[in-house]
Amino acid sequence: MEIEVLPADYADATHAAALVQLLDAYAADPAGGGQGLSEFTRSHLVRELAARPQAFSVLAFDRSGQADAAPVGLVNCLEGFSTFACRPLVNVHDLAVMPAWRGKGVGRQMLALVESLARARGACKLTLEVLAGNRSAMNLYRRCGFDGYQLDPSMGSAQFLQKWLD
């Protein structure tokens, strides 16, 4: 198994196609909501990510004995800002590994590169969200040093909420 993990180049057609393919597979997975990406998202996503300097992605390719490398993993990240630390933070917005490659270290390798890129940006921390029932992802994140977020134990753990704006 020869895995190459690298920052995505949104201008590279191979990287762009891999990003859309991997995110679509993740969206279709129960952990991603069970529905693939819309046609609008598939056709506009890479251009919209490229237009945002706070966005970056990491791709993983299987390069073992193939003429064309197969895309096997993706992490999409968005830089935010910690007002308490007065420094950037990086949110791991999507992490996807193709089913046949799960449990083989691909996620760990991609998160190591994300951490390196976040440090280069001066980020004080990485953040992410994970569904409570996604135990394999939770195990990966804990092994990579992620933990629950709280400021004061008497106030409890942070909860992730959303409100759709149509």
PDB file of C-alpha atoms in Angstrom:
ATOM      1  CA  MET A   1       0.000   0.000   0.000  1.00  0.00           C
ATOM      2  CA  GLU A   2       1.511   3.294  -1.128  1.00  0.00           C
ATOM      3  CA  ILE A   3      -0.528   6.303   0.013  1.00  0.00           C
ATOM      4  CA  GLU A   4       0.368   9.833  -1.032  1.00  0.00           C
ATOM      5  CA  VAL A   5      -1.108  12.603   1.117  1.00  0.00           C
ATOM      6  CA  LEU A   6      -0.800  16.164  -0.194  1.00  0.00           C
ATOM      7  CA  PRO A   7      -2.458  19.574  -0.137  1.00  0.00           C
ATOM      8  CA  ALA A   8      -5.106  19.833  -2.843  1.00  0.00           C
ATOM      9  CA  ASP A   9      -4.481  22.178  -5.734  1.00  0.00           C
ATOM     10  CA  TYR A  10      -7.922  23.494  -6.654  1.00  0.00           C
ATOM     11  CA  ALA A  11      -6.597  24.500 -10.115  1.00  0.00           C
ATOM     12  CA  ASP A  12      -5.487  20.921 -10.885  1.00  0.00           C
ATOM     13  CA  ALA A  13      -8.218  19.026 -12.777  1.00  0.00           C
ATOM     14  CA  THR A  14      -7.253  15.682 -11.205  1.00  0.00           C
ATOM     15  CA  HIS A  15      -7.376  17.141  -7.698  1.00  0.00           C
ATOM     16  CA  ALA A  16     -10.661  18.929  -8.418  1.00  0.00           C
ATOM     17  CA  ALA A  17     -12.296  15.748  -9.732  1.00  0.00           C
ATOM     18  CA  ALA A  18     -10.993  13.721  -6.774  1.00  0.00           C
ATOM     19  CA  LEU A  19     -12.302  16.281  -4.285  1.00  0.00           C
ATOM     20  CA  VAL A  20     -15.811  16.207  -5.767  1.00  0.00           C
ATOM     21  CA  GLN A  21     -15.803  12.395  -6.111  1.00  0.00           C
ATOM     22  CA  LEU A  22     -14.704  11.864  -2.501  1.00  0.00           C
ATOM     23  CA  LEU A  23     -17.058  14.440  -1.010  1.00  0.00           C
ATOM     24  CA  ASP A  24     -19.962  13.015  -3.021  1.00  0.00           C
ATOM     25  CA  ALA A  25     -19.193   9.506  -1.710  1.00  0.00           C
ATOM     26  CA  TYR A  26     -18.992  10.881   1.845  1.00  0.00           C
ATOM     27  CA  ALA A  27     -22.306  12.747   1.467  1.00  0.00           C
ATOM     28  CA  ALA A  28     -23.950   9.525   0.221  1.00  0.00           C
ATOM     29  CA  ASP A  29     -22.635   7.565   3.245  1.00  0.00           C
ATOM     30  CA  PRO A  30     -24.898   7.379   6.328  1.00  0.00           C
ATOM     31  CA  ALA A  31     -22.236   9.347   8.269  1.00  0.00           C
ATOM     32  CA  GLY A  32     -22.562  12.121   5.677  1.00  0.00           C
ATOM     33  CA  GLY A  33     -26.352  12.238   5.573  1.00  0.00           C
ATOM     34  CA  GLY A  34     -27.100   9.489   3.067  1.00  0.00           C
ATOM     35  CA  GLN A  35     -27.581  11.706  -0.006  1.00  0.00           C
ATOM     36  CA  GLY A  36     -24.992  12.536  -2.616  1.00  0.00           C
ATOM     37  CA  LEU A  37     -24.104  16.084  -3.523  1.00  0.00           C
ATOM     38  CA  SER A  38     -26.490  18.153  -5.618  1.00  0.00           C
ATOM     39  CA  GLU A  39     -25.556  18.905  -9.212  1.00  0.00           C
ATOM     40  CA  PHE A  40     -25.096  22.548  -8.194  1.00  0.00           C
ATOM     41  CA  THR A  41     -22.585  21.593  -5.495  1.00  0.00           C
ATOM     42  CA  ARG A  42     -20.716  19.172  -7.764  1.00  0.00           C
ATOM     43  CA  SER A  43     -20.300  21.837 -10.451  1.00  0.00           C
ATOM     44  CA  HIS A  44     -19.492  24.821  -8.204  1.00  0.00           C
ATOM     45  CA  LEU A  45     -17.692  23.442  -5.123  1.00  0.00           C
ATOM     46  CA  VAL A  46     -14.070  23.568  -6.244  1.00  0.00           C
ATOM     47  CA  ARG A  47     -14.406  27.064  -7.709  1.00  0.00           C
ATOM     48  CA  GLU A  48     -16.046  28.317  -4.506  1.00  0.00           C
ATOM     49  CA  LEU A  49     -13.376  26.749  -2.287  1.00  0.00           C
ATOM     50  CA  ALA A  50     -10.637  28.254  -4.465  1.00  0.00           C
ATOM     51  CA  ALA A  51     -12.234  31.703  -4.076  1.00  0.00           C
ATOM     52  CA  ARG A  52     -11.802  31.514  -0.293  1.00  0.00           C
ATOM     53  CA  PRO A  53      -8.253  32.050   0.983  1.00  0.00           C
ATOM     54  CA  GLN A  54      -9.313  30.616   4.350  1.00  0.00           C
ATOM     55  CA  ALA A  55     -10.137  27.242   2.752  1.00  0.00           C
ATOM     56  CA  PHE A  56      -7.723  24.406   2.082  1.00  0.00           C
ATOM     57  CA  SER A  57      -8.069  20.704   1.414  1.00  0.00           C
ATOM     58  CA  VAL A  58      -5.899  17.608   1.752  1.00  0.00           C
ATOM     59  CA  LEU A  59      -6.166  14.600  -0.545  1.00  0.00           C
ATOM     60  CA  ALA A  60      -4.940  11.020  -0.228  1.00  0.00           C
ATOM     61  CA  PHE A  61      -4.233   8.870  -3.287  1.00  0.00           C
ATOM     62  CA  ASP A  62      -3.430   5.175  -3.582  1.00  0.00           C
ATOM     63  CA  ARG A  63      -0.306   5.075  -5.736  1.00  0.00           C
ATOM     64  CA  SER A  64       0.485   1.370  -5.375  1.00  0.00           C
ATOM     65  CA  GLY A  65       1.127  -0.096  -8.782  1.00  0.00           C
ATOM     66  CA  GLN A  66      -1.412   1.873 -10.773  1.00  0.00           C
ATOM     67  CA  ALA A  67      -0.956   4.097 -13.807  1.00  0.00           C
ATOM     68  CA  ASP A  68      -3.543   6.500 -12.419  1.00  0.00           C
ATOM     69  CA  ALA A  69      -3.659   7.028  -8.678  1.00  0.00           C
ATOM     70  CA  ALA A  70      -7.021   6.344  -7.058  1.00  0.00           C
ATOM     71  CA  PRO A  71      -8.379   9.006  -4.700  1.00  0.00           C
ATOM     72  CA  VAL A  72      -9.029   7.431  -1.279  1.00  0.00           C
ATOM     73  CA  GLY A  73      -9.301  10.299   1.218  1.00  0.00           C
ATOM     74  CA  LEU A  74     -10.207  13.948   1.639  1.00  0.00           C
ATOM     75  CA  VAL A  75     -10.137  16.608   4.343  1.00  0.00           C
ATOM     76  CA  ASN A  76     -11.715  20.028   3.769  1.00  0.00           C
ATOM     77  CA  CYS A  77     -10.652  22.743   6.197  1.00  0.00           C
ATOM     78  CA  LEU A  78     -11.740  26.296   6.872  1.00  0.00           C
ATOM     79  CA  GLU A  79      -9.721  28.794   8.833  1.00  0.00           C
ATOM     80  CA  GLY A  80     -11.586  30.665  11.545  1.00  0.00           C
ATOM     81  CA  PHE A  81     -10.457  32.882  14.391  1.00  0.00           C
ATOM     82  CA  SER A  82     -10.210  32.296  18.127  1.00  0.00           C
ATOM     83  CA  THR A  83     -11.081  35.562  19.849  1.00  0.00           C
ATOM     84  CA  PHE A  84      -9.876  34.212  23.215  1.00  0.00           C
ATOM     85  CA  ALA A  85      -6.442  33.311  21.807  1.00  0.00           C
ATOM     86  CA  CYS A  86      -6.449  36.126  19.223  1.00  0.00           C
ATOM     87  CA  ARG A  87      -5.108  33.662  16.661  1.00  0.00           C
ATOM     88  CA  PRO A  88      -6.438  31.678  13.732  1.00  0.00           C
ATOM     89  CA  LEU A  89      -7.952  28.242  14.245  1.00  0.00           C
ATOM     90  CA  VAL A  90      -8.600  25.583  11.622  1.00  0.00           C
ATOM     91  CA  ASN A  91     -11.893  23.723  11.456  1.00  0.00           C
ATOM     92  CA  VAL A  92     -11.800  20.259   9.924  1.00  0.00           C
ATOM     93  CA  HIS A  93     -15.092  20.599   8.089  1.00  0.00           C
ATOM     94  CA  ASP A  94     -15.111  17.268   6.216  1.00  0.00           C
ATOM     95  CA  LEU A  95     -13.003  14.154   6.618  1.00  0.00           C
ATOM     96  CA  ALA A  96     -13.762  11.284   4.268  1.00  0.00           C
ATOM     97  CA  VAL A  97     -11.995   7.985   3.624  1.00  0.00           C
ATOM     98  CA  MET A  98     -13.323   5.535   1.055  1.00  0.00           C
ATOM     99  CA  PRO A  99     -14.757   2.427   2.790  1.00  0.00           C
ATOM    100  CA  ALA A 100     -12.084  -0.003   1.512  1.00  0.00           C
ATOM    101  CA  TRP A 101      -9.378   2.247   2.989  1.00  0.00           C
ATOM    102  CA  ARG A 102     -10.840   2.841   6.440  1.00  0.00           C
ATOM    103  CA  GLY A 103      -8.758   1.560   9.343  1.00  0.00           C
ATOM    104  CA  LYS A 104      -5.507   1.673   7.316  1.00  0.00           C
ATOM    105  CA  GLY A 105      -4.074   4.944   8.608  1.00  0.00           C
ATOM    106  CA  VAL A 106      -5.267   7.212   5.784  1.00  0.00           C
ATOM    107  CA  GLY A 107      -7.250   9.506   8.115  1.00  0.00           C
ATOM    108  CA  ARG A 108      -4.329   9.727  10.548  1.00  0.00           C
ATOM    109  CA  GLN A 109      -1.920  10.660   7.741  1.00  0.00           C
ATOM    110  CA  MET A 110      -4.277  13.317   6.394  1.00  0.00           C
ATOM    111  CA  LEU A 111      -4.835  14.820   9.861  1.00  0.00           C
ATOM    112  CA  ALA A 112      -1.058  14.963  10.407  1.00  0.00           C
ATOM    113  CA  LEU A 113      -0.720  17.065   7.245  1.00  0.00           C
ATOM    114  CA  VAL A 114      -3.702  19.231   8.265  1.00  0.00           C
ATOM    115  CA  GLU A 115      -2.004  19.864  11.615  1.00  0.00           C
ATOM    116  CA  SER A 116       1.241  20.826   9.883  1.00  0.00           C
ATOM    117  CA  LEU A 117      -0.585  23.215   7.520  1.00  0.00           C
ATOM    118  CA  ALA A 118      -2.548  24.702  10.436  1.00  0.00           C
ATOM    119  CA  ARG A 119       0.669  25.301  12.393  1.00  0.00           C
ATOM    120  CA  ALA A 120       2.159  27.027   9.329  1.00  0.00           C
ATOM    121  CA  ARG A 121      -0.868  29.363   9.359  1.00  0.00           C
ATOM    122  CA  GLY A 122      -0.221  30.157  13.016  1.00  0.00           C
ATOM    123  CA  ALA A 123      -3.374  28.380  14.187  1.00  0.00           C
ATOM    124  CA  CYS A 124      -3.838  27.831  17.898  1.00  0.00           C
ATOM    125  CA  LYS A 125      -6.061  24.758  17.517  1.00  0.00           C
ATOM    126  CA  LEU A 126      -7.942  22.386  15.245  1.00  0.00           C
ATOM    127  CA  THR A 127     -11.678  21.920  15.665  1.00  0.00           C
ATOM    128  CA  LEU A 128     -14.141  19.450  14.190  1.00  0.00           C
ATOM    129  CA  GLU A 129     -17.591  17.988  14.675  1.00  0.00           C
ATOM    130  CA  VAL A 130     -18.455  14.305  14.658  1.00  0.00           C
ATOM    131  CA  LEU A 131     -21.716  12.399  14.966  1.00  0.00           C
ATOM    132  CA  ALA A 132     -21.995  10.596  18.310  1.00  0.00           C
ATOM    133  CA  GLY A 133     -22.714   7.285  16.569  1.00  0.00           C
ATOM    134  CA  ASN A 134     -19.629   7.441  14.333  1.00  0.00           C
ATOM    135  CA  ARG A 135     -17.426   5.498  16.735  1.00  0.00           C
ATOM    136  CA  SER A 136     -14.637   4.726  14.263  1.00  0.00           C
ATOM    137  CA  ALA A 137     -14.238   8.438  13.459  1.00  0.00           C
ATOM    138  CA  MET A 138     -14.364   9.326  17.157  1.00  0.00           C
ATOM    139  CA  ASN A 139     -11.661   6.741  17.870  1.00  0.00           C
ATOM    140  CA  LEU A 140      -9.477   8.204  15.096  1.00  0.00           C
ATOM    141  CA  TYR A 141      -9.914  11.744  16.408  1.00  0.00           C
ATOM    142  CA  ARG A 142      -9.107  10.745  19.984  1.00  0.00           C
ATOM    143  CA  ARG A 143      -5.978   8.863  18.810  1.00  0.00           C
ATOM    144  CA  CYS A 144      -4.948  12.042  16.971  1.00  0.00           C
ATOM    145  CA  GLY A 145      -5.300  14.145  20.134  1.00  0.00           C
ATOM    146  CA  PHE A 146      -8.807  15.616  19.795  1.00  0.00           C
ATOM    147  CA  ASP A 147     -10.973  15.873  22.886  1.00  0.00           C
ATOM    148  CA  GLY A 148     -14.297  17.342  23.950  1.00  0.00           C
ATOM    149  CA  TYR A 149     -14.549  21.112  24.386  1.00  0.00           C
ATOM    150  CA  GLN A 150     -15.439  22.830  27.604  1.00  0.00           C
ATOM    151  CA  LEU A 151     -14.278  25.961  29.399  1.00  0.00           C
ATOM    152  CA  ASP A 152     -15.553  25.237  32.909  1.00  0.00           C
ATOM    153  CA  PRO A 153     -16.606  21.686  33.810  1.00  0.00           C
ATOM    154  CA  SER A 154     -19.535  23.039  35.812  1.00  0.00           C
ATOM    155  CA  MET A 155     -20.911  24.532  32.569  1.00  0.00           C
ATOM    156  CA  GLY A 156     -20.715  21.211  30.678  1.00  0.00           C
ATOM    157  CA  SER A 157     -19.434  20.342  27.232  1.00  0.00           C
ATOM    158  CA  ALA A 158     -19.972  22.481  24.171  1.00  0.00           C
ATOM    159  CA  GLN A 159     -22.818  21.462  21.865  1.00  0.00           C
ATOM    160  CA  PHE A 160     -22.826  21.945  18.110  1.00  0.00           C
ATOM    161  CA  LEU A 161     -26.038  23.565  16.850  1.00  0.00           C
ATOM    162  CA  GLN A 162     -27.198  24.688  13.423  1.00  0.00           C
ATOM    163  CA  LYS A 163     -29.873  26.866  11.856  1.00  0.00           C
ATOM    164  CA  TRP A 164     -30.408  26.616   8.102  1.00  0.00           C
ATOM    165  CA  LEU A 165     -30.739  29.878   6.221  1.00  0.00           C
ATOM    166  CA  ASP A 166     -32.600  29.336   2.941  1.00  0.00           C
TER     167      ASP A 166
END
